[in-house]
Short mmCIF file of N, CA and C in Angstrom, two decimals:
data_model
loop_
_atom_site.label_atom_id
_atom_site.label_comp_id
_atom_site.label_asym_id
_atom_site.label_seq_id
_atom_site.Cartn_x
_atom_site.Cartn_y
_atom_site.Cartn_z
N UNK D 179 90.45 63.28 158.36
CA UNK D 179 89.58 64.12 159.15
C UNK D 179 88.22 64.28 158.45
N UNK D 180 88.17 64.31 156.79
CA UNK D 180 86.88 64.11 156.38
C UNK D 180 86.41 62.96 156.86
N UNK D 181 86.58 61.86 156.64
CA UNK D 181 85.71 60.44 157.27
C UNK D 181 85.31 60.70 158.58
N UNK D 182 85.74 62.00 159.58
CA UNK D 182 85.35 62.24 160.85
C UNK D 182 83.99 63.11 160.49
N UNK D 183 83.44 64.07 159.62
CA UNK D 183 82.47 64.17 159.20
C UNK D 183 82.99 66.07 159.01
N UNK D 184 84.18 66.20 159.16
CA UNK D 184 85.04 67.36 159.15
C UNK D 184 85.42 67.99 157.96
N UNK D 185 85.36 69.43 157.53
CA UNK D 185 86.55 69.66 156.35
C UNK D 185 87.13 70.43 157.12
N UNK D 186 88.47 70.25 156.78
CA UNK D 186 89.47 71.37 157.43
C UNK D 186 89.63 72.57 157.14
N UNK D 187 90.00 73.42 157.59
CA UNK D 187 89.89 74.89 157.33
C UNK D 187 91.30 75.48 156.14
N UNK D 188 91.30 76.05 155.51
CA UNK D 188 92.73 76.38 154.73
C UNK D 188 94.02 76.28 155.54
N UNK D 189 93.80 77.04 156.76
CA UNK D 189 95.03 77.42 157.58
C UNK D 189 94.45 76.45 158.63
N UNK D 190 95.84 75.85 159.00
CA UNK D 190 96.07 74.89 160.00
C UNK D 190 95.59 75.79 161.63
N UNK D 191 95.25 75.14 161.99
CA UNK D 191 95.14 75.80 163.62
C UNK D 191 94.22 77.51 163.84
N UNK D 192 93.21 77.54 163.22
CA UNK D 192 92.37 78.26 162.76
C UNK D 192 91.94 79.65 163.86
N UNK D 193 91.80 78.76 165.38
CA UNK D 193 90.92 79.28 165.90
C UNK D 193 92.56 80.29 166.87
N UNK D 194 93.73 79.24 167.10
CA UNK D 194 94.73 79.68 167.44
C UNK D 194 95.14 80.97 166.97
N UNK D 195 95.31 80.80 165.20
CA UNK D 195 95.57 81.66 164.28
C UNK D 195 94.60 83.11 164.76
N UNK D 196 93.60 83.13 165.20
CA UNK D 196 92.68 84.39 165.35
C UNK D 196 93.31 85.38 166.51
N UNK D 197 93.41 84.11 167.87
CA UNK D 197 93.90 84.59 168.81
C UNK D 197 95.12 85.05 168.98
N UNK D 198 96.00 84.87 168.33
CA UNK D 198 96.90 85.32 167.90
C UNK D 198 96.71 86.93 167.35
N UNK D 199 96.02 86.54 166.51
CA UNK D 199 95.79 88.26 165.45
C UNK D 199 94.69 88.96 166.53
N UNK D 200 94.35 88.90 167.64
CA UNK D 200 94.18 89.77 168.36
C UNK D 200 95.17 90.02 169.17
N UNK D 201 95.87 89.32 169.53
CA UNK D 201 96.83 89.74 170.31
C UNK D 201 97.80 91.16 169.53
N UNK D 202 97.94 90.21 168.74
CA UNK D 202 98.68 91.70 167.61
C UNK D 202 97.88 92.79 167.25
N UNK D 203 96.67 93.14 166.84
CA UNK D 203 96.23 93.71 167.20
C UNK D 203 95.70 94.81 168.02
N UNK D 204 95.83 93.84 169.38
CA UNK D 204 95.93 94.54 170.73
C UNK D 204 96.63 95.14 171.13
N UNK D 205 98.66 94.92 170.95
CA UNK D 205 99.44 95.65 170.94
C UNK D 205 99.54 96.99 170.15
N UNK D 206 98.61 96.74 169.26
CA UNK D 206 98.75 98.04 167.76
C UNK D 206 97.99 99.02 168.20
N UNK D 207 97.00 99.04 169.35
CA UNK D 207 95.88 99.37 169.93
C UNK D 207 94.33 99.54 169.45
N UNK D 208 94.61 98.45 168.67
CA UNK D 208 93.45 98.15 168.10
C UNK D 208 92.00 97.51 168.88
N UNK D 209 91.12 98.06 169.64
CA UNK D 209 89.69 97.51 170.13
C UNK D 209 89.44 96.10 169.79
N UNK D 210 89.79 95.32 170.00
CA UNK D 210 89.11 94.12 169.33
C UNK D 210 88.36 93.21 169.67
N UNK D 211 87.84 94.15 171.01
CA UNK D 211 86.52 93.77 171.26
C UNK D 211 85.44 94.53 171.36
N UNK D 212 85.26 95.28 169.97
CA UNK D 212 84.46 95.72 168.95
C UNK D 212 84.43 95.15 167.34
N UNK D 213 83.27 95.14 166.86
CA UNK D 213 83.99 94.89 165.30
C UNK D 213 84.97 96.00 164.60
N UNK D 214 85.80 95.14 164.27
CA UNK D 214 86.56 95.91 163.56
C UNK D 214 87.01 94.99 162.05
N UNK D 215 88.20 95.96 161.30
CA UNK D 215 88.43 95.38 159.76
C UNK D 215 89.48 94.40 160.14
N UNK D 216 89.94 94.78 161.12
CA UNK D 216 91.51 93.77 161.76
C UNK D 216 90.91 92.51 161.88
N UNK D 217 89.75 92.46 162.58
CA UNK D 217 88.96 90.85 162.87
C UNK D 217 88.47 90.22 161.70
N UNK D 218 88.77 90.97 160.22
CA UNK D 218 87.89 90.43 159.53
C UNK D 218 86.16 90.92 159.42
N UNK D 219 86.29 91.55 160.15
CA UNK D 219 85.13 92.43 160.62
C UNK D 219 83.80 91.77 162.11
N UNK D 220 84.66 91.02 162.48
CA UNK D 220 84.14 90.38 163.71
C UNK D 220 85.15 90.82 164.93
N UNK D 221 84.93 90.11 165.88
CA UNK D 221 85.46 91.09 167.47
C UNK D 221 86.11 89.35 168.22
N UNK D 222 86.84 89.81 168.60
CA UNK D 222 87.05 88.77 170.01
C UNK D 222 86.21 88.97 170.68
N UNK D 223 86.26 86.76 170.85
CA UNK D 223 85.02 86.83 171.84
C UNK D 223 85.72 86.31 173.45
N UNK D 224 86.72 86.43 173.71
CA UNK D 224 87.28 85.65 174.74
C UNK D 224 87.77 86.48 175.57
N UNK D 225 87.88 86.10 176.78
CA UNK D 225 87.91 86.79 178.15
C UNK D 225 89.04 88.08 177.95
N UNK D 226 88.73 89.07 178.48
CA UNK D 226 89.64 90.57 178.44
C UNK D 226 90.94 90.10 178.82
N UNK D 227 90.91 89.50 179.76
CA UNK D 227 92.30 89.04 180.70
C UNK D 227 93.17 88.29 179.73
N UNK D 228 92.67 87.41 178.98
CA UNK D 228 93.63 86.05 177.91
C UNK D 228 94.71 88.14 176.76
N UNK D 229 93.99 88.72 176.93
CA UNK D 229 94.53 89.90 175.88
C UNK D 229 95.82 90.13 176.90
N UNK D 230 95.99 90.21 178.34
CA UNK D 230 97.44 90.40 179.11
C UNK D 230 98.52 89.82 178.56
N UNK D 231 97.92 88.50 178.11
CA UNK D 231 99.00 87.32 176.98
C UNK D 231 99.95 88.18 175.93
N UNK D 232 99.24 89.43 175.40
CA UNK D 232 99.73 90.31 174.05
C UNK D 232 101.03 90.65 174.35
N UNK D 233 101.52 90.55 175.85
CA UNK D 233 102.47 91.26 176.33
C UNK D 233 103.74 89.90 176.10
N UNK D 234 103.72 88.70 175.84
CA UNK D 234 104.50 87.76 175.29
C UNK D 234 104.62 87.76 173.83
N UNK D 235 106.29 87.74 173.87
CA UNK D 235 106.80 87.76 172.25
C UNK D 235 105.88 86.39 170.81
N UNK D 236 104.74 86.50 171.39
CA UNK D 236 103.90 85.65 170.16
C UNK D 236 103.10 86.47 169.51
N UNK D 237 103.53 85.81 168.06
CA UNK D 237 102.76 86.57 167.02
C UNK D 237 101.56 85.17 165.85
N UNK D 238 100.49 85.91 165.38
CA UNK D 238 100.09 85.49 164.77
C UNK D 238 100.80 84.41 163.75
N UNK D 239 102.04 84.92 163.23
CA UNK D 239 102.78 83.66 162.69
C UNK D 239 103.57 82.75 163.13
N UNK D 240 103.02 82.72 164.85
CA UNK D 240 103.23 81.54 165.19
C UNK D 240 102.47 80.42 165.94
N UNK D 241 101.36 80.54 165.02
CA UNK D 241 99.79 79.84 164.98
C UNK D 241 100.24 78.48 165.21
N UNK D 242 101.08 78.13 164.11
CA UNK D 242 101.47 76.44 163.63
C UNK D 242 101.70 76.00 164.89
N UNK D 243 103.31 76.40 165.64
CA UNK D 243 103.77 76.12 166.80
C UNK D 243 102.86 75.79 168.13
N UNK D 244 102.15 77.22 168.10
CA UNK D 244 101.44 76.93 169.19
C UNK D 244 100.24 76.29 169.16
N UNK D 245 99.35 75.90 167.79
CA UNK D 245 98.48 75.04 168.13
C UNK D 245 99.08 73.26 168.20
N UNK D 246 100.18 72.81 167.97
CA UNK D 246 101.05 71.95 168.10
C UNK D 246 101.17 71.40 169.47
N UNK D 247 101.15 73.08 170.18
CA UNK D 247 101.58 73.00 171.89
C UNK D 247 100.05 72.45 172.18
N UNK D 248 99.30 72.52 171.79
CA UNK D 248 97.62 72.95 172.68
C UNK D 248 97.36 71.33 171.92
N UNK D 249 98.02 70.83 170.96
CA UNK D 249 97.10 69.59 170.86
C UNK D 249 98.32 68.56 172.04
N UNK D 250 99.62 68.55 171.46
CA UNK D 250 99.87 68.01 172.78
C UNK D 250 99.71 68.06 174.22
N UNK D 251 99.51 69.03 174.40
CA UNK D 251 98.90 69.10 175.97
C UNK D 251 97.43 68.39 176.04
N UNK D 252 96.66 68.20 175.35
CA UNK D 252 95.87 67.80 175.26
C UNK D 252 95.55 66.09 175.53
N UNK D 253 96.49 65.97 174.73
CA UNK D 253 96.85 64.64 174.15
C UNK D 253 97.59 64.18 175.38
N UNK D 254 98.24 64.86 175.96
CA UNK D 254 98.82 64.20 176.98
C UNK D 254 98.32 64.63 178.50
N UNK D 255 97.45 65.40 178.53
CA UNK D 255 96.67 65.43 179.55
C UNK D 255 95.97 64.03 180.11
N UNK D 256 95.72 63.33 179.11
CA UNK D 256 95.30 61.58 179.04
C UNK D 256 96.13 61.02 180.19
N UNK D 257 97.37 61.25 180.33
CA UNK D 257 97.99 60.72 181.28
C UNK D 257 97.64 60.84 182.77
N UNK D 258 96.99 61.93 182.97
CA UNK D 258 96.73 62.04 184.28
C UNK D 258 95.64 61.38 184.47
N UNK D 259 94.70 60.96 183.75
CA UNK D 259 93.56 60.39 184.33
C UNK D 259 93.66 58.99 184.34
N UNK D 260 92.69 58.45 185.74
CA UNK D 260 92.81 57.27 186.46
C UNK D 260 92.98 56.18 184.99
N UNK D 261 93.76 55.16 185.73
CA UNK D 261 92.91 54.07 184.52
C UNK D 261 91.31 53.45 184.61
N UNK D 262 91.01 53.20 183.66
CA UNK D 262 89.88 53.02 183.42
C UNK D 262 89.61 51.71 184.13
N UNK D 263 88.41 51.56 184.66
CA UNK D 263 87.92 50.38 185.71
C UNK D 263 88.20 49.00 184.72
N UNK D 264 87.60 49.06 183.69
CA UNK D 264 87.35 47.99 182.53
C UNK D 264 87.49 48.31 181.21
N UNK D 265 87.41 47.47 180.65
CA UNK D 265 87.35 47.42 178.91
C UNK D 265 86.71 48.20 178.28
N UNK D 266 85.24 48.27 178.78
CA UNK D 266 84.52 49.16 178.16
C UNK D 266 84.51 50.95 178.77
N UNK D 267 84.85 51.10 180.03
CA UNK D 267 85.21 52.37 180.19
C UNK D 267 86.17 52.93 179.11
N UNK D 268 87.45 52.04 179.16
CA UNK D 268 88.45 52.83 178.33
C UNK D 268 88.48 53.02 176.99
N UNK D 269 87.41 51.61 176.74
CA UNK D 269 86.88 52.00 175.42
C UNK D 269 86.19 53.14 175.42
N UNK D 270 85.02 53.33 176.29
CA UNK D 270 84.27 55.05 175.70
C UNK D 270 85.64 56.20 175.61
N UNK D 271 86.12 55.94 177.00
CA UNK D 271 87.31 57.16 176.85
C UNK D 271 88.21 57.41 175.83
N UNK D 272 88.55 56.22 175.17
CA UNK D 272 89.13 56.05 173.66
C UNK D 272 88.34 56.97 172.53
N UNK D 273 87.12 56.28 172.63
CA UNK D 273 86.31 57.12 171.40
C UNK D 273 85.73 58.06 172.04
N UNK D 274 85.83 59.15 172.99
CA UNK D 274 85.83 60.42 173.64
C UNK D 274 86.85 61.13 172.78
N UNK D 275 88.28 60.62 172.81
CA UNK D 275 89.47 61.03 172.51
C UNK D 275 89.28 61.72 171.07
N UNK D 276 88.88 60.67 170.44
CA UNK D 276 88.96 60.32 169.11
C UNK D 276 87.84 60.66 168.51
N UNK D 277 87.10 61.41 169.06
CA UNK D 277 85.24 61.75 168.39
C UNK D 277 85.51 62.99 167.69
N UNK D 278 84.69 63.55 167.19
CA UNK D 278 84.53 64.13 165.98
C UNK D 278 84.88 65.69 166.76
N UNK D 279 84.05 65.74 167.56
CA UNK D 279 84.36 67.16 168.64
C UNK D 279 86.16 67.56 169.00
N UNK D 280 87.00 66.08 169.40
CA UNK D 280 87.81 66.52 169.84
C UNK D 280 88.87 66.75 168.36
N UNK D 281 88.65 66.10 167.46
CA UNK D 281 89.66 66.07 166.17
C UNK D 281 88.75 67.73 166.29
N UNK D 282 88.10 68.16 166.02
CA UNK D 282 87.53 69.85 165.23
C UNK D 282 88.21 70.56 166.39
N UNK D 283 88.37 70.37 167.67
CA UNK D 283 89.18 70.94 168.82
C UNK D 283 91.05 71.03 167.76
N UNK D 284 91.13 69.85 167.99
CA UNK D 284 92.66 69.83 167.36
C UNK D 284 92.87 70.39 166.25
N UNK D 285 92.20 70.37 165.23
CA UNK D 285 92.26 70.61 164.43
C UNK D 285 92.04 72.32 164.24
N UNK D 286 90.95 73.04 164.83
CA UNK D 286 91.30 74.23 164.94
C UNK D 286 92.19 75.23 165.58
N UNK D 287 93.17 74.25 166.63
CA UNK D 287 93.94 74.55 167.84
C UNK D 287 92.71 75.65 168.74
N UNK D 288 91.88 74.83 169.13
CA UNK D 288 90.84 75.43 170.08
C UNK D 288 91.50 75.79 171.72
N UNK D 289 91.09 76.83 171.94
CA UNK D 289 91.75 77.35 173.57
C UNK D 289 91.36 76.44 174.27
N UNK D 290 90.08 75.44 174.18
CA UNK D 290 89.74 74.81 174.51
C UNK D 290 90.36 73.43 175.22
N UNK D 291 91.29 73.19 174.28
CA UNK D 291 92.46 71.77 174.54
C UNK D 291 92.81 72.39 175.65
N UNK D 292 93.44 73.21 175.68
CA UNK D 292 94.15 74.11 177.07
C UNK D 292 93.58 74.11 178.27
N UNK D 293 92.41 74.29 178.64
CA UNK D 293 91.29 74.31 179.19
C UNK D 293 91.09 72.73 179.84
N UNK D 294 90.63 72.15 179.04
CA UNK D 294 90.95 70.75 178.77
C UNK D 294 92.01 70.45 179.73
N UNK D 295 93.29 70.45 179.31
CA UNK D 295 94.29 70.29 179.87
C UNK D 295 94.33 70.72 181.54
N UNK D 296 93.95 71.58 181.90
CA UNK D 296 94.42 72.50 183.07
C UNK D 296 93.14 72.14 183.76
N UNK D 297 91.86 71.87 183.34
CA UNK D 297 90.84 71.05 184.41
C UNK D 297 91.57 69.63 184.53
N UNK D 298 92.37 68.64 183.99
CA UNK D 298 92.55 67.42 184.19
C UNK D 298 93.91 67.82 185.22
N UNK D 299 94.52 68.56 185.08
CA UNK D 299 95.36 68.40 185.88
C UNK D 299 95.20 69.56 186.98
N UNK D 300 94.23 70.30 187.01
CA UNK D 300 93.94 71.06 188.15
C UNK D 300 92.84 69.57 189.35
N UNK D 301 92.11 68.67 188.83
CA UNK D 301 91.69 67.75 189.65
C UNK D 301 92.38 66.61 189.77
N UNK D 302 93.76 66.52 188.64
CA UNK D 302 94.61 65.57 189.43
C UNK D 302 95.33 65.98 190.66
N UNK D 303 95.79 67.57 190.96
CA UNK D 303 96.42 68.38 192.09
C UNK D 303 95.47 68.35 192.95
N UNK D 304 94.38 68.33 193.02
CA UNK D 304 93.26 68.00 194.24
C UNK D 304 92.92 66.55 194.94
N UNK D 305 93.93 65.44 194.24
CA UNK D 305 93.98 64.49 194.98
C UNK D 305 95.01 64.32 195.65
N UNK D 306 95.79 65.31 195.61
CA UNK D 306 97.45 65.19 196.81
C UNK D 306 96.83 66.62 197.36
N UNK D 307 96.88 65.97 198.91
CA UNK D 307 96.48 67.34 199.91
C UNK D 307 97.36 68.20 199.91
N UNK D 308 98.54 68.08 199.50
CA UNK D 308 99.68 69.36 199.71
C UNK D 308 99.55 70.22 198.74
N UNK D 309 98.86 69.37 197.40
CA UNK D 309 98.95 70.69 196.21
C UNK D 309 97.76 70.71 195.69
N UNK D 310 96.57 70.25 196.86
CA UNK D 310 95.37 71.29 196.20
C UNK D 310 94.83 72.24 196.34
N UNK D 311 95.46 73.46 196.53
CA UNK D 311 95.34 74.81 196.51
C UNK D 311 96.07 75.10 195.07
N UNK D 312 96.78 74.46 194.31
CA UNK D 312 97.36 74.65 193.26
C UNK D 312 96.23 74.29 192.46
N UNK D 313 96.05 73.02 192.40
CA UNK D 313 94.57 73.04 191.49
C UNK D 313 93.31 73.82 191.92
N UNK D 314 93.16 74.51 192.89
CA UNK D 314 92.27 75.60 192.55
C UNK D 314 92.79 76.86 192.12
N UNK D 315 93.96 76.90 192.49
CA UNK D 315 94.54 78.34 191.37
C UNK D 315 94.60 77.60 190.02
N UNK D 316 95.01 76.75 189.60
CA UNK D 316 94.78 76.26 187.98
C UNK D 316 93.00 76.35 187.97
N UNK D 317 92.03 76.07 188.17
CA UNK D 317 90.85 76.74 187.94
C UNK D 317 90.65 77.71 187.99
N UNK D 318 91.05 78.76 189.18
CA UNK D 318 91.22 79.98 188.66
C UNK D 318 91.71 81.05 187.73
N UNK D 319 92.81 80.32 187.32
CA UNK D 319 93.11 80.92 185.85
C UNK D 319 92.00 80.26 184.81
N UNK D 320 92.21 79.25 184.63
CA UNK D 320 91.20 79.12 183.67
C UNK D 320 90.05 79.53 183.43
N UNK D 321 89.48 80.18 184.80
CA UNK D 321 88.27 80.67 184.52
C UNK D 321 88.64 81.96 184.48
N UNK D 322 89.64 82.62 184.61
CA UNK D 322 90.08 84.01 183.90
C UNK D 322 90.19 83.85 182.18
N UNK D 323 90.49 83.16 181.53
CA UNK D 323 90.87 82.82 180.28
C UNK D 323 89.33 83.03 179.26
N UNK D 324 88.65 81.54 180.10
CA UNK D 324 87.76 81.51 179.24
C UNK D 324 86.48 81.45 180.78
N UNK D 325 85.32 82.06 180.83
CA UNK D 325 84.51 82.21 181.77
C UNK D 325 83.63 80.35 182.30
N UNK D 326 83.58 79.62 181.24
CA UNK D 326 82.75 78.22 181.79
C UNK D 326 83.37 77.50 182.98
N UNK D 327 85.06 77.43 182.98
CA UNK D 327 85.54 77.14 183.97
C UNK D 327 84.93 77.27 185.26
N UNK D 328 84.39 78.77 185.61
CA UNK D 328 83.83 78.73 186.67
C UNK D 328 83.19 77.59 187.67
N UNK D 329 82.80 76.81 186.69
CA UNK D 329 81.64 75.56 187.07
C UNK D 329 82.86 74.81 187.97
N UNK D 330 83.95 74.67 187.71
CA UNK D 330 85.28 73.67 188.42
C UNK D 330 85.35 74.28 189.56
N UNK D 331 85.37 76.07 190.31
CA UNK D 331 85.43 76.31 191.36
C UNK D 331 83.64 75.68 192.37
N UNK D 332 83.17 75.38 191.65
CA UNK D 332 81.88 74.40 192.08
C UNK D 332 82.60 73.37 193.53
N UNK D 333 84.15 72.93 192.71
CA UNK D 333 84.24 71.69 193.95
C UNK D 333 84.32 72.16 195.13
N UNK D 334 84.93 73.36 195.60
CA UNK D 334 85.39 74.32 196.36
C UNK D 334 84.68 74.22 197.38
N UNK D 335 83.42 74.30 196.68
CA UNK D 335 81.91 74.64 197.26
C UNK D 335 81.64 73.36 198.33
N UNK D 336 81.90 71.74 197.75
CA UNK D 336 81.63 70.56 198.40
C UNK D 336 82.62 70.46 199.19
N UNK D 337 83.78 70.98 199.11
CA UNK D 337 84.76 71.02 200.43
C UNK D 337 84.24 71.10 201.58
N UNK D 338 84.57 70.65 202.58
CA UNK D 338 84.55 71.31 204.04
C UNK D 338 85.15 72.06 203.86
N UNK D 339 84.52 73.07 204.89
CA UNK D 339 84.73 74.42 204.58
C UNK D 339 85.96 74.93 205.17
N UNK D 340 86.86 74.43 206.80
CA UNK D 340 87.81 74.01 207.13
C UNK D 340 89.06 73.90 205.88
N UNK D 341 88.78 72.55 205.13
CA UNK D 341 89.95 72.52 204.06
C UNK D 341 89.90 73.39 203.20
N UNK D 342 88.31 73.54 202.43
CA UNK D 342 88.38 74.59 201.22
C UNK D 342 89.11 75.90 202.05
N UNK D 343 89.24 76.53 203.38
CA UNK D 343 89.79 77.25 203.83
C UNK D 343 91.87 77.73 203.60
N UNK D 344 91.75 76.47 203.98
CA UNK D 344 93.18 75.86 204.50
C UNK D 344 93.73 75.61 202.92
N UNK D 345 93.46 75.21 202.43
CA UNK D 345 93.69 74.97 200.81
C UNK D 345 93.81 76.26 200.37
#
């Protein structure tokens, strides 16, 4: 991961590890979206709603596991997308995979992979007419989680307005 232009952080799954310790936190009734000493003296920065999560038996020490979950989903989110027209498409998509952004994603277990994940397969559910109302509720959570999502209820918008209805 250094030759990627990366150093890794002490603790594996870094960014996981945080979200986690707000969650715990959150149960303790700790603000932690204020600074506080619990954050290290910084605040969560991620959507109010992802804190409902606190209410599942995960704890901060189980960072490892679940950033494990978030790179495989990630990693296998790959599956849903089309094959590539040619050689050189799948080549960029290869070194997309493999670029420096997505190893610092994996490598911090970023909410992001998740995200990731749930736009590829919220617009693979929008190419079967029976379950794309499912992929716009998978955008809709996601844009409960983390707010950029929003931009995915965009397709909604190019629908006829008929289906975006009916959907």
């Amino acid at each position: 991961i250094v030759a990627w232009g990366l150093s890794p952080t002490p603790v594996p799954f870094w960014d996981t590890s945080a979200v986690l310790a707000a969650f715990d936190f959150h149960r303790a009734g700790v603000d932690v979206c204020q600074f506080n000493a619990c954050m290290n003296g910084g605040l969560y920065t991620y959507s109010p709603f992802l804190l409902e999560a606190a209410v599942l038996p995960i704890t901060r020490d189980m960072a490892i596991p679940v950033g494990i979950v978030l790179a495989a989903q990630f990693l296998l989110s790959q599956a849903v997308l089309p094959a590539g027209r040619d050689r050189k498409e799948t080549t960029l998509r290869c070194l997309a995979v493999l670029s420096t952004a997505a190893a610092f994603g994996v490598e911090r277990g970023n909410l992001d992979l998740a995200l990731y994940a749930m736009a590829t397969g919220g617009a693979w559910l929008l190419l079967r007419p029976r379950l794309r109302w499912v992929g716009y509720a998978t955008f809709v959570f996601a844009a409960l989680l983390k707010f950029y999502p929003v931009t995915l209820l965009v397709l909604a918008v190019r629908e006829r307005p008929r289906i975006a209805l009916i959907t």
